[in-house]
Coordinates of C-alpha atoms in Angstrom, one line a residue:
S370 CA -42.1 -147.2 -95.7
L371 CA -45.6 -148.5 -95.2
A372 CA -47.2 -150.4 -98.0
S373 CA -50.4 -148.6 -99.4
T374 CA -53.7 -150.3 -99.0
A375 CA -55.8 -150.5 -102.2
I376 CA -59.3 -149.1 -101.6
T377 CA -62.5 -148.5 -103.5
C378 CA -64.1 -145.3 -104.8
F379 CA -66.5 -145.8 -101.9
T380 CA -64.3 -146.5 -98.9
R381 CA -64.8 -143.9 -96.3
G382 CA -62.7 -142.4 -93.4
L383 CA -64.6 -144.4 -91.0
D384 CA -63.9 -147.7 -92.7
L385 CA -60.2 -147.3 -91.9
K386 CA -58.9 -148.7 -88.6
K387 CA -55.5 -146.9 -88.1
E388 CA -54.7 -143.3 -87.0
T389 CA -52.6 -142.9 -90.2
E390 CA -53.0 -145.0 -93.1
D391 CA -51.5 -144.9 -96.6
V392 CA -54.1 -145.9 -99.2
L393 CA -54.3 -146.1 -103.0
C394 CA -57.2 -144.8 -104.9
P395 CA -58.4 -146.4 -108.1
A396 CA -58.5 -144.5 -111.4
N397 CA -61.9 -143.2 -113.0
C398 CA -64.1 -143.2 -110.0
P399 CA -67.3 -141.4 -111.2
L400 CA -67.1 -138.0 -109.5
W401 CA -71.0 -137.5 -109.1
Q402 CA -71.1 -140.5 -106.8
F403 CA -68.8 -139.1 -104.1
Y404 CA -70.2 -138.1 -100.8
V405 CA -67.8 -135.6 -99.3
F406 CA -68.6 -133.5 -96.3
G407 CA -66.3 -130.5 -95.4
D408 CA -63.2 -128.8 -96.8
G409 CA -59.6 -129.8 -95.9
I410 CA -61.0 -131.4 -92.7
Y411 CA -63.6 -134.0 -93.8
A412 CA -66.2 -135.7 -91.8
S413 CA -65.3 -139.5 -91.6
L414 CA -68.5 -140.2 -93.4
S415 CA -66.8 -138.9 -96.5
S416 CA -65.4 -140.9 -99.3
I417 CA -61.6 -141.0 -99.0
C418 CA -60.8 -140.8 -102.7
G419 CA -63.5 -138.2 -103.2
A420 CA -61.9 -135.9 -100.4
A421 CA -58.5 -136.5 -102.0
I422 CA -59.6 -135.3 -105.4
H423 CA -61.5 -132.4 -103.8
R424 CA -58.4 -131.4 -101.9
G425 CA -56.3 -131.7 -105.1
V426 CA -54.0 -134.5 -103.6
I427 CA -54.7 -136.8 -106.5
T428 CA -56.8 -136.4 -109.8
S429 CA -59.4 -138.8 -111.1
A430 CA -56.4 -140.8 -112.3
G431 CA -56.2 -142.1 -108.7
G432 CA -53.0 -142.6 -106.7
A433 CA -51.6 -142.7 -103.3
V434 CA -53.0 -140.7 -100.4
R435 CA -52.1 -140.6 -96.7
V436 CA -55.2 -140.4 -94.4
Q437 CA -54.9 -139.0 -90.9
T438 CA -57.8 -139.5 -88.5
L439 CA -58.9 -136.3 -86.6
P440 CA -61.5 -135.5 -83.9
G441 CA -65.0 -134.7 -84.8
Q442 CA -66.2 -131.0 -85.3
E443 CA -69.1 -129.0 -86.0
N444 CA -70.2 -127.2 -89.1
Y445 CA -68.3 -128.9 -92.0
P446 CA -68.6 -126.4 -94.8
A447 CA -69.7 -127.1 -98.4
V448 CA -67.1 -126.1 -101.1
N449 CA -66.9 -126.8 -104.8
A450 CA -63.3 -127.9 -105.7
N451 CA -61.9 -129.9 -108.5
G452 CA -65.2 -131.1 -110.0
I453 CA -66.6 -132.2 -106.5
Q454 CA -69.3 -130.4 -104.6
S455 CA -68.8 -131.1 -101.0
Q456 CA -71.7 -130.9 -98.6
V457 CA -72.6 -129.3 -95.3
L458 CA -72.8 -131.4 -92.2
A459 CA -73.8 -129.9 -88.8
R460 CA -71.5 -132.2 -86.8
W461 CA -70.0 -135.6 -86.8
A462 CA -68.0 -137.6 -84.2
S463 CA -64.7 -138.0 -86.2
S464 CA -62.9 -136.4 -89.1
F465 CA -59.8 -137.1 -91.4
S466 CA -57.4 -135.1 -93.5
V467 CA -55.7 -136.2 -96.8
T468 CA -52.1 -135.5 -97.9
R469 CA -49.7 -136.7 -100.5
T470 CA -47.7 -139.8 -99.4
K471 CA -43.9 -139.4 -99.4
N472 CA -42.8 -142.3 -101.5
P473 CA -45.4 -144.9 -102.0
T474 CA -44.1 -148.4 -102.6
L475 CA -46.6 -149.2 -105.3
E476 CA -45.3 -152.7 -105.9
S477 CA -47.0 -153.9 -102.7
V478 CA -50.4 -152.9 -103.6
G479 CA -53.2 -154.7 -105.2
R480 CA -54.6 -157.6 -103.3
S481 CA -54.3 -156.3 -99.7
V482 CA -57.9 -155.3 -99.2
S483 CA -60.8 -157.4 -100.5
T484 CA -62.9 -154.3 -101.2
A485 CA -60.7 -153.5 -104.2
R486 CA -62.8 -153.6 -107.3
P487 CA -61.4 -153.8 -110.9
S488 CA -62.1 -150.4 -112.3
T489 CA -63.4 -150.9 -115.7
G490 CA -65.0 -147.5 -116.0
K491 CA -68.3 -149.4 -116.2
R492 CA -70.0 -149.8 -112.9
P493 CA -71.4 -153.2 -111.9
K494 CA -75.2 -153.2 -112.4
K495 CA -76.1 -154.0 -108.8
P496 CA -75.4 -150.9 -106.7
L497 CA -77.3 -148.7 -109.0
D498 CA -80.6 -150.1 -107.6
K499 CA -79.3 -150.1 -104.1
K500 CA -78.7 -146.4 -104.5
A501 CA -82.2 -145.8 -105.7
G502 CA -83.7 -147.7 -102.7
N503 CA -87.1 -149.2 -102.4
K504 CA -89.1 -147.2 -105.1
D505 CA -92.4 -148.8 -104.0
C506 CA -92.2 -147.1 -100.5
K507 CA -92.7 -143.4 -101.0
A508 CA -92.3 -141.6 -97.7
D509 CA -90.5 -138.8 -96.0
I510 CA -90.1 -139.9 -92.3
A511 CA -89.1 -138.2 -89.1
F512 CA -88.4 -140.7 -86.2
L513 CA -89.1 -138.7 -83.1
I514 CA -87.1 -140.7 -80.6
D515 CA -87.6 -140.5 -76.8
G516 CA -84.6 -138.9 -75.1
S517 CA -86.1 -138.3 -71.7
Y518 CA -85.1 -139.5 -68.2
N519 CA -88.1 -141.8 -68.6
I520 CA -86.3 -144.0 -71.0
G521 CA -82.7 -143.7 -69.5
Q522 CA -79.5 -144.3 -71.3
R523 CA -79.7 -148.2 -71.6
R524 CA -83.2 -148.2 -73.1
F525 CA -82.2 -145.2 -75.2
N526 CA -79.6 -147.4 -76.9
L527 CA -82.1 -150.2 -77.5
Q528 CA -84.4 -147.6 -79.0
K529 CA -81.5 -146.6 -81.4
N530 CA -81.0 -150.3 -82.5
F531 CA -84.7 -150.6 -83.2
V532 CA -84.9 -147.4 -85.3
G533 CA -81.8 -148.5 -87.1
K534 CA -83.4 -151.8 -88.0
V535 CA -86.4 -150.1 -89.3
A536 CA -84.3 -147.6 -91.3
V537 CA -82.5 -150.5 -93.0
M538 CA -85.6 -152.5 -93.7
L539 CA -87.3 -149.4 -95.3
G540 CA -85.0 -149.5 -98.2
I541 CA -83.8 -145.8 -97.9
G542 CA -82.4 -144.5 -101.3
T543 CA -82.5 -141.6 -103.6
E544 CA -85.9 -142.7 -105.0
G545 CA -87.1 -144.6 -102.0
P546 CA -87.9 -143.4 -98.4
H547 CA -85.8 -140.5 -96.8
V548 CA -85.6 -140.4 -93.0
G549 CA -84.4 -137.9 -90.4
V550 CA -84.3 -138.0 -86.5
V551 CA -85.5 -135.6 -83.9
Q552 CA -84.9 -136.3 -80.2
A553 CA -87.5 -135.3 -77.7
S554 CA -86.5 -134.3 -74.2
E555 CA -86.9 -131.1 -72.4
H556 CA -86.4 -129.3 -75.7
P557 CA -86.7 -130.9 -79.2
K558 CA -83.5 -131.2 -81.2
I559 CA -83.4 -132.1 -84.8
E560 CA -80.5 -134.5 -85.1
F561 CA -80.5 -134.8 -88.9
Y562 CA -82.8 -133.9 -91.8
L563 CA -84.2 -135.8 -94.7
K564 CA -81.6 -134.3 -97.1
N565 CA -78.5 -135.2 -95.0
F566 CA -78.3 -138.9 -96.0
T567 CA -79.8 -141.0 -98.8
A568 CA -78.2 -144.3 -98.1
A569 CA -79.2 -146.7 -95.2
K570 CA -75.5 -147.3 -94.2
E571 CA -75.0 -143.5 -93.6
V572 CA -78.4 -143.3 -91.6
L573 CA -77.2 -146.2 -89.5
F574 CA -74.0 -144.5 -88.6
A575 CA -75.8 -141.2 -87.9
I576 CA -78.2 -143.1 -85.6
K577 CA -75.3 -144.8 -83.8
E578 CA -73.7 -141.4 -83.1
L579 CA -76.8 -139.9 -81.4
G580 CA -76.1 -138.9 -77.8
F581 CA -78.7 -139.2 -75.1
R582 CA -80.0 -135.9 -73.8
G583 CA -82.2 -136.5 -70.8
G584 CA -84.9 -134.3 -69.3
N585 CA -88.7 -134.4 -69.4
S586 CA -90.5 -136.1 -72.2
N587 CA -92.0 -133.1 -73.7
T588 CA -93.3 -135.1 -76.6
G589 CA -96.1 -132.6 -77.5
K590 CA -93.6 -129.8 -77.9
A591 CA -91.3 -131.9 -80.0
L592 CA -94.0 -133.2 -82.2
K593 CA -95.4 -129.6 -82.9
H594 CA -91.7 -128.5 -83.6
T595 CA -91.3 -131.4 -86.0
A596 CA -94.6 -130.8 -87.8
Q597 CA -93.8 -127.1 -88.2
K598 CA -90.0 -127.1 -89.1
F599 CA -88.8 -130.5 -90.1
F600 CA -90.6 -130.9 -93.5
S601 CA -89.6 -127.8 -95.4
L602 CA -88.6 -128.1 -99.0
E603 CA -85.2 -126.7 -98.0
N604 CA -84.7 -129.4 -95.4
G605 CA -85.3 -132.1 -98.1
A606 CA -89.0 -132.7 -98.0
R607 CA -90.2 -133.9 -101.5
K608 CA -93.4 -132.6 -103.1
G609 CA -96.1 -135.1 -103.3
I610 CA -94.6 -137.7 -101.0
P611 CA -96.4 -138.4 -97.7
K612 CA -94.8 -136.8 -94.6
I613 CA -94.7 -139.1 -91.6
V614 CA -93.7 -138.7 -88.0
V615 CA -93.1 -141.9 -86.0
V616 CA -93.3 -140.9 -82.3
F617 CA -91.5 -143.4 -79.9
L618 CA -92.8 -143.0 -76.4
D619 CA -91.4 -144.8 -73.3
G620 CA -94.1 -144.5 -70.8
W621 CA -96.0 -141.3 -71.4
P622 CA -95.6 -137.7 -72.4
S623 CA -94.8 -134.9 -69.7
D624 CA -96.8 -132.4 -71.6
D625 CA -100.0 -132.0 -73.6
I626 CA -99.9 -133.8 -76.9
E627 CA -103.4 -133.1 -78.3
E628 CA -102.6 -129.7 -79.7
A629 CA -99.5 -131.0 -81.3
G630 CA -101.7 -133.7 -83.0
I631 CA -104.0 -131.0 -84.4
V632 CA -101.0 -128.9 -85.8
A633 CA -99.6 -132.1 -87.4
R634 CA -102.8 -132.8 -89.1
E635 CA -103.1 -129.1 -90.3
F636 CA -99.7 -129.4 -91.9
G637 CA -100.5 -132.6 -93.7
V638 CA -98.3 -134.8 -91.5
N639 CA -99.3 -138.5 -90.7
V640 CA -98.5 -139.2 -87.1
F641 CA -97.8 -142.7 -85.8
I642 CA -97.2 -143.5 -82.1
V643 CA -95.1 -146.4 -81.0
S644 CA -95.7 -146.8 -77.4
V645 CA -93.4 -149.1 -75.3
A646 CA -94.0 -150.0 -71.7
K647 CA -97.6 -148.5 -71.3
P648 CA -98.2 -146.8 -68.1
T649 CA -99.2 -149.3 -65.3
T650 CA -102.4 -148.9 -63.3
E651 CA -100.4 -147.2 -60.5
E652 CA -98.8 -144.8 -62.9
L653 CA -101.9 -143.7 -64.7
G654 CA -102.5 -141.1 -62.0
M655 CA -99.4 -139.3 -63.3
V656 CA -100.5 -139.2 -66.9
Q657 CA -102.1 -135.8 -67.8
D658 CA -104.2 -137.3 -70.4
I659 CA -105.0 -141.1 -70.5
G660 CA -106.1 -140.9 -74.1
F661 CA -102.9 -139.2 -75.3
V662 CA -102.3 -141.8 -78.1
D663 CA -105.7 -141.4 -79.7
K664 CA -105.5 -137.6 -79.7
A665 CA -102.0 -137.3 -81.3
V666 CA -102.3 -140.0 -84.1
C667 CA -103.4 -139.1 -87.6
R668 CA -106.7 -141.0 -87.3
N669 CA -108.0 -143.0 -84.4
N670 CA -108.6 -146.1 -86.4
G671 CA -105.9 -148.4 -85.0
F672 CA -103.8 -148.2 -87.9
F673 CA -101.5 -145.4 -86.6
S674 CA -100.8 -146.8 -83.1
Y675 CA -98.4 -149.5 -82.4
Q676 CA -97.4 -151.1 -79.1
M677 CA -94.4 -153.1 -78.0
P678 CA -94.2 -154.4 -74.5
T679 CA -90.5 -153.6 -73.9
W680 CA -87.4 -152.7 -75.8
F681 CA -86.1 -156.1 -75.7
G682 CA -86.5 -158.7 -78.4
T683 CA -88.1 -156.0 -80.8
T684 CA -86.8 -157.5 -84.0
K685 CA -90.2 -159.2 -84.8
Y686 CA -91.9 -155.8 -84.6
V687 CA -89.7 -154.2 -87.3
K688 CA -91.3 -155.6 -90.4
P689 CA -95.0 -154.9 -89.5
L690 CA -94.1 -151.3 -88.6
V691 CA -92.2 -150.9 -92.0
Q692 CA -95.2 -152.3 -93.8
K693 CA -97.4 -149.7 -92.2
L694 CA -95.0 -146.8 -93.1
C695 CA -94.9 -147.9 -96.7
S696 CA -98.8 -148.1 -97.1
H697 CA -99.0 -145.0 -99.3
E698 CA -102.8 -145.3 -99.6
Q699 CA -103.4 -145.4 -95.9
M700 CA -101.7 -142.0 -95.2
L701 CA -105.0 -140.3 -94.6
C702 CA -103.4 -137.0 -93.2
S703 CA -101.3 -136.2 -96.3
K704 CA -104.2 -134.5 -98.0
T705 CA -105.1 -131.3 -96.3
C706 CA -107.5 -128.4 -97.2
Y707 CA -104.5 -126.4 -98.1
N708 CA -103.0 -128.7 -100.6
S709 CA -106.0 -130.6 -102.0
V710 CA -108.7 -128.1 -103.1
N711 CA -109.8 -126.3 -106.2
V712 CA -111.2 -122.8 -105.4
G713 CA -113.1 -121.0 -108.1
F714 CA -114.0 -117.3 -107.6
L715 CA -117.0 -115.9 -109.5
I716 CA -116.6 -112.1 -109.5
D717 CA -119.3 -109.6 -110.0
G718 CA -118.2 -107.0 -112.6
S719 CA -121.5 -105.1 -112.8
S720 CA -121.5 -101.3 -113.1
S721 CA -122.8 -100.9 -109.5
V722 CA -119.6 -102.2 -108.1
G723 CA -117.4 -99.4 -109.4
D724 CA -113.7 -99.3 -110.0
S725 CA -112.3 -98.7 -106.5
N726 CA -114.6 -101.3 -104.9
F727 CA -113.6 -103.7 -107.7
R728 CA -110.0 -103.4 -106.4
L729 CA -111.2 -104.3 -102.9
V730 CA -113.0 -107.4 -104.3
L731 CA -109.8 -108.6 -106.0
E732 CA -107.8 -107.9 -102.8
F733 CA -110.3 -110.2 -101.0
V734 CA -109.9 -112.9 -103.7
S735 CA -106.0 -112.7 -103.4
N736 CA -106.1 -113.1 -99.6
V737 CA -108.2 -116.2 -99.8
A738 CA -106.1 -117.6 -102.6
K739 CA -102.9 -117.0 -100.7
A740 CA -103.8 -119.3 -97.9
F741 CA -103.5 -122.3 -100.3
E742 CA -100.5 -124.4 -101.3
I743 CA -100.8 -123.9 -105.1
S744 CA -98.9 -126.3 -107.3
D745 CA -99.3 -128.8 -110.1
I746 CA -100.0 -131.4 -107.5
G747 CA -101.5 -129.3 -105.0
S748 CA -104.4 -126.8 -104.8
K749 CA -105.6 -124.8 -107.7
I750 CA -107.3 -121.5 -108.3
A751 CA -109.5 -120.2 -111.1
A752 CA -111.4 -116.9 -111.5
V753 CA -114.5 -115.8 -113.7
Q754 CA -115.9 -112.3 -113.9
F755 CA -119.5 -111.8 -115.0
T756 CA -122.0 -109.2 -115.9
Y757 CA -124.7 -110.2 -118.4
D758 CA -121.7 -112.0 -120.0
Q759 CA -119.0 -114.1 -118.6
R760 CA -115.2 -114.1 -119.0
T761 CA -112.9 -116.8 -117.7
E762 CA -110.0 -114.7 -116.3
F763 CA -108.0 -118.0 -115.8
G764 CA -108.8 -121.7 -115.3
F765 CA -107.5 -124.2 -112.8
T766 CA -104.7 -125.4 -114.9
D767 CA -103.4 -122.1 -116.2
Y768 CA -101.2 -121.2 -113.3
T769 CA -99.5 -123.6 -111.0
T770 CA -97.6 -121.3 -108.6
K771 CA -98.8 -119.0 -106.1
E772 CA -96.9 -116.0 -107.5
K773 CA -98.5 -116.4 -110.9
V774 CA -102.0 -116.8 -109.6
L775 CA -101.6 -113.6 -107.4
S776 CA -100.3 -111.7 -110.4
A777 CA -103.1 -113.0 -112.6
I778 CA -105.7 -111.8 -110.0
R779 CA -104.0 -108.4 -109.8
N780 CA -104.3 -108.0 -113.6
I781 CA -108.1 -108.7 -113.8
R782 CA -109.7 -105.8 -115.7
Y783 CA -113.1 -104.4 -114.4
M784 CA -115.8 -105.2 -117.1
S785 CA -118.8 -103.2 -115.9
G786 CA -122.4 -104.2 -117.1
G787 CA -125.5 -105.9 -115.8
T788 CA -125.8 -108.8 -113.3
A789 CA -126.8 -112.4 -114.5
T790 CA -125.5 -114.5 -111.6
G791 CA -127.4 -117.7 -112.4
D792 CA -126.0 -117.8 -116.0
A793 CA -122.5 -117.2 -114.6
I794 CA -122.8 -120.2 -112.1
S795 CA -123.9 -122.4 -115.0
F796 CA -121.1 -121.1 -117.2
T797 CA -118.5 -121.7 -114.4
T798 CA -119.7 -125.2 -113.5
R799 CA -119.5 -126.2 -117.1
N800 CA -116.2 -124.5 -118.3
V801 CA -114.1 -124.1 -115.3
F802 CA -115.1 -127.1 -113.0
G803 CA -116.0 -129.4 -115.9
P804 CA -112.3 -130.1 -116.9
V805 CA -111.3 -131.0 -113.3
K806 CA -114.4 -132.8 -112.0
D807 CA -112.7 -136.2 -112.0
G808 CA -109.5 -135.0 -110.5
P809 CA -108.4 -135.7 -106.9
N810 CA -109.1 -132.2 -105.4
K811 CA -112.3 -131.1 -103.6
N812 CA -114.1 -128.3 -105.5
F813 CA -115.3 -125.0 -104.0
L814 CA -116.9 -122.0 -105.6
V815 CA -117.0 -118.6 -104.0
V816 CA -119.5 -116.3 -105.6
L817 CA -119.1 -112.5 -104.9
T818 CA -121.9 -110.2 -105.8
D819 CA -123.2 -106.8 -104.9
G820 CA -126.8 -106.9 -106.1
Q821 CA -130.0 -108.6 -107.2
S822 CA -129.5 -111.1 -110.2
Y823 CA -131.7 -110.6 -113.2
D824 CA -132.0 -114.3 -113.6
D825 CA -132.8 -117.3 -111.4
V826 CA -129.9 -118.4 -109.1
R827 CA -131.5 -121.4 -107.4
G828 CA -131.4 -123.8 -110.3
P829 CA -127.8 -123.2 -111.5
A830 CA -126.6 -123.3 -107.9
A831 CA -128.4 -126.6 -107.2
A832 CA -126.8 -128.1 -110.4
A833 CA -123.3 -126.9 -109.3
Q834 CA -123.8 -128.5 -105.9
K835 CA -125.0 -131.7 -107.6
A836 CA -121.8 -131.7 -109.6
G837 CA -119.8 -131.9 -106.4
I838 CA -119.1 -128.2 -105.9
T839 CA -119.5 -126.6 -102.5
V840 CA -120.8 -123.1 -102.9
F841 CA -120.0 -120.1 -100.6
S842 CA -121.9 -116.9 -101.3
V843 CA -120.5 -113.6 -100.3
G844 CA -122.9 -110.6 -100.7
V845 CA -122.0 -106.9 -100.4
A846 CA -124.4 -103.8 -100.2
W847 CA -127.5 -104.4 -102.2
A848 CA -127.2 -108.3 -102.6
P849 CA -130.5 -109.7 -101.3
L850 CA -130.1 -112.3 -98.5
D851 CA -132.6 -114.7 -100.2
D852 CA -130.4 -114.9 -103.3
L853 CA -127.3 -115.5 -101.2
K854 CA -129.0 -118.3 -99.3
D855 CA -130.4 -119.9 -102.4
M856 CA -126.9 -120.2 -103.9
A857 CA -125.1 -121.4 -100.7
S858 CA -124.5 -125.1 -99.9
E859 CA -126.0 -126.6 -96.7
P860 CA -125.8 -125.7 -93.9
R861 CA -126.7 -122.5 -95.5
E862 CA -125.9 -120.3 -92.4
S863 CA -122.1 -121.3 -92.5
H864 CA -121.9 -120.8 -96.3
T865 CA -123.6 -117.3 -96.6
F866 CA -121.7 -114.2 -95.8
F867 CA -122.7 -110.6 -96.1
T868 CA -121.3 -107.1 -95.5
R869 CA -122.8 -103.6 -96.0
E870 CA -119.5 -102.1 -97.3
F871 CA -116.8 -103.4 -99.6
T872 CA -114.3 -102.6 -96.9
G873 CA -115.9 -105.3 -94.8
L874 CA -114.7 -108.1 -97.1
E875 CA -111.3 -108.1 -95.5
Q876 CA -112.6 -109.4 -92.1
M877 CA -114.3 -112.4 -93.8
V878 CA -111.1 -113.8 -95.4
P879 CA -110.2 -116.1 -92.4
D880 CA -113.8 -117.3 -92.2
I881 CA -114.0 -118.3 -95.8
I882 CA -110.6 -120.3 -95.5
R883 CA -111.8 -121.9 -92.2
G884 CA -115.2 -122.8 -93.9
I885 CA -113.3 -124.4 -96.7
C886 CA -111.1 -126.3 -94.4
K887 CA -114.0 -127.5 -92.2
D888 CA -115.9 -128.8 -95.4
F889 CA -112.8 -130.5 -96.5
L890 CA -112.3 -132.3 -93.2
D891 CA -116.0 -133.2 -92.9
S892 CA -115.9 -134.8 -96.4
K893 CA -112.9 -136.9 -95.4
Q894 CA -114.1 -138.3 -92.1

């Protein structure tokens, strides 16, 4: 019978050369390290010994396994078996199955494959860091590759090689950069997500397996799709890590890319454009929008655009691109008005408001708060209710999830009493914004009142603005316009709102959110 080949815990199906091969798995492989995709039929990316334990062919004591190469398939399922959780994989080009070998001739094992490692139970120090990757490069990156007829099959393959080199040099790992690939052609196709692979080797294989799609280069459509769909938490995006799309463009886009650039910025995605073979003078007539690069990139400051004359000899372009992608502090688009603001609400609880209108006020506050990405590292919300007196309902650091904030707003009890708006602004500036004034977020205060204040509002509002707080004033019913304007930040027209009826508050919600976003962006330019 065939002699068994000794393999390591890490040897994968795709590392074997023969259709059928008898292998010998070492003892004591650490189960948590296995990458296994599928159940019974495993993607060839899987560890052979991991699959064999998962299948019950051997235990962690190791032993002989027969590996049979099989065609690729779609939708490898995730199943937990024998201490190993296999993972889902949408599709892979080849598979394998594992069975017990009939009568392994164990004498002949041992030295046959150089990858055999002595299994001491202790892992050698080195691979640990390799698994973690380059911790100094914090980035979640989508490579948006050109799969259009513009580029053609041959240059498509050169593009894959270049992307592969960039991926390797980035230092992908569990604590380093994570990458995925989207192919742009007629319709965008997400080839793999951030969560699918956390080792450079796996990413390289996945890139090699990509097939050329062909079609128009609808880069705008693909960029918009990527900004909206690719970076969700369930697809592996990590909180607080910059989201980056690197758009590769051979020639020029067939569609409009400006709107996609706006969407990307709104979603906090940093867009880079790598253009290869810029349109020649004769071709410029066919380009919808000559300034397409400037309109799509995160900021038109030269940092986010990158040019290569051709797809040949691109090795020297790898390192400078990687250095850009790892410049954490240059990712100007990561902070958005949705994830980088503190919004405080100052709510009039005076007796003229009344119970049922007070509910409408709270509904307005909820609807504005709901628009923001509230988390410990994101946006934060606070609320103060005032009459002659002030009561902090909750501060910026009390609740760090949207659910908890909304439930706290619902539970605010109506105080009823007089109206001292000026005092309330001073109180809020000191007690609510004071503790966060040196934090990273931009500060906003929305003052809601239905009447004349008994005290001066101008002084306290000016002090709040001096402390870096942008003030929006929202008046209902009897609130005098002069007071509202005196409280509002400049330009006053766009920071002052008024409605006769409490029911009119609802229509103002989008305007307030838009106002906060506009101020946020203006402060960043």
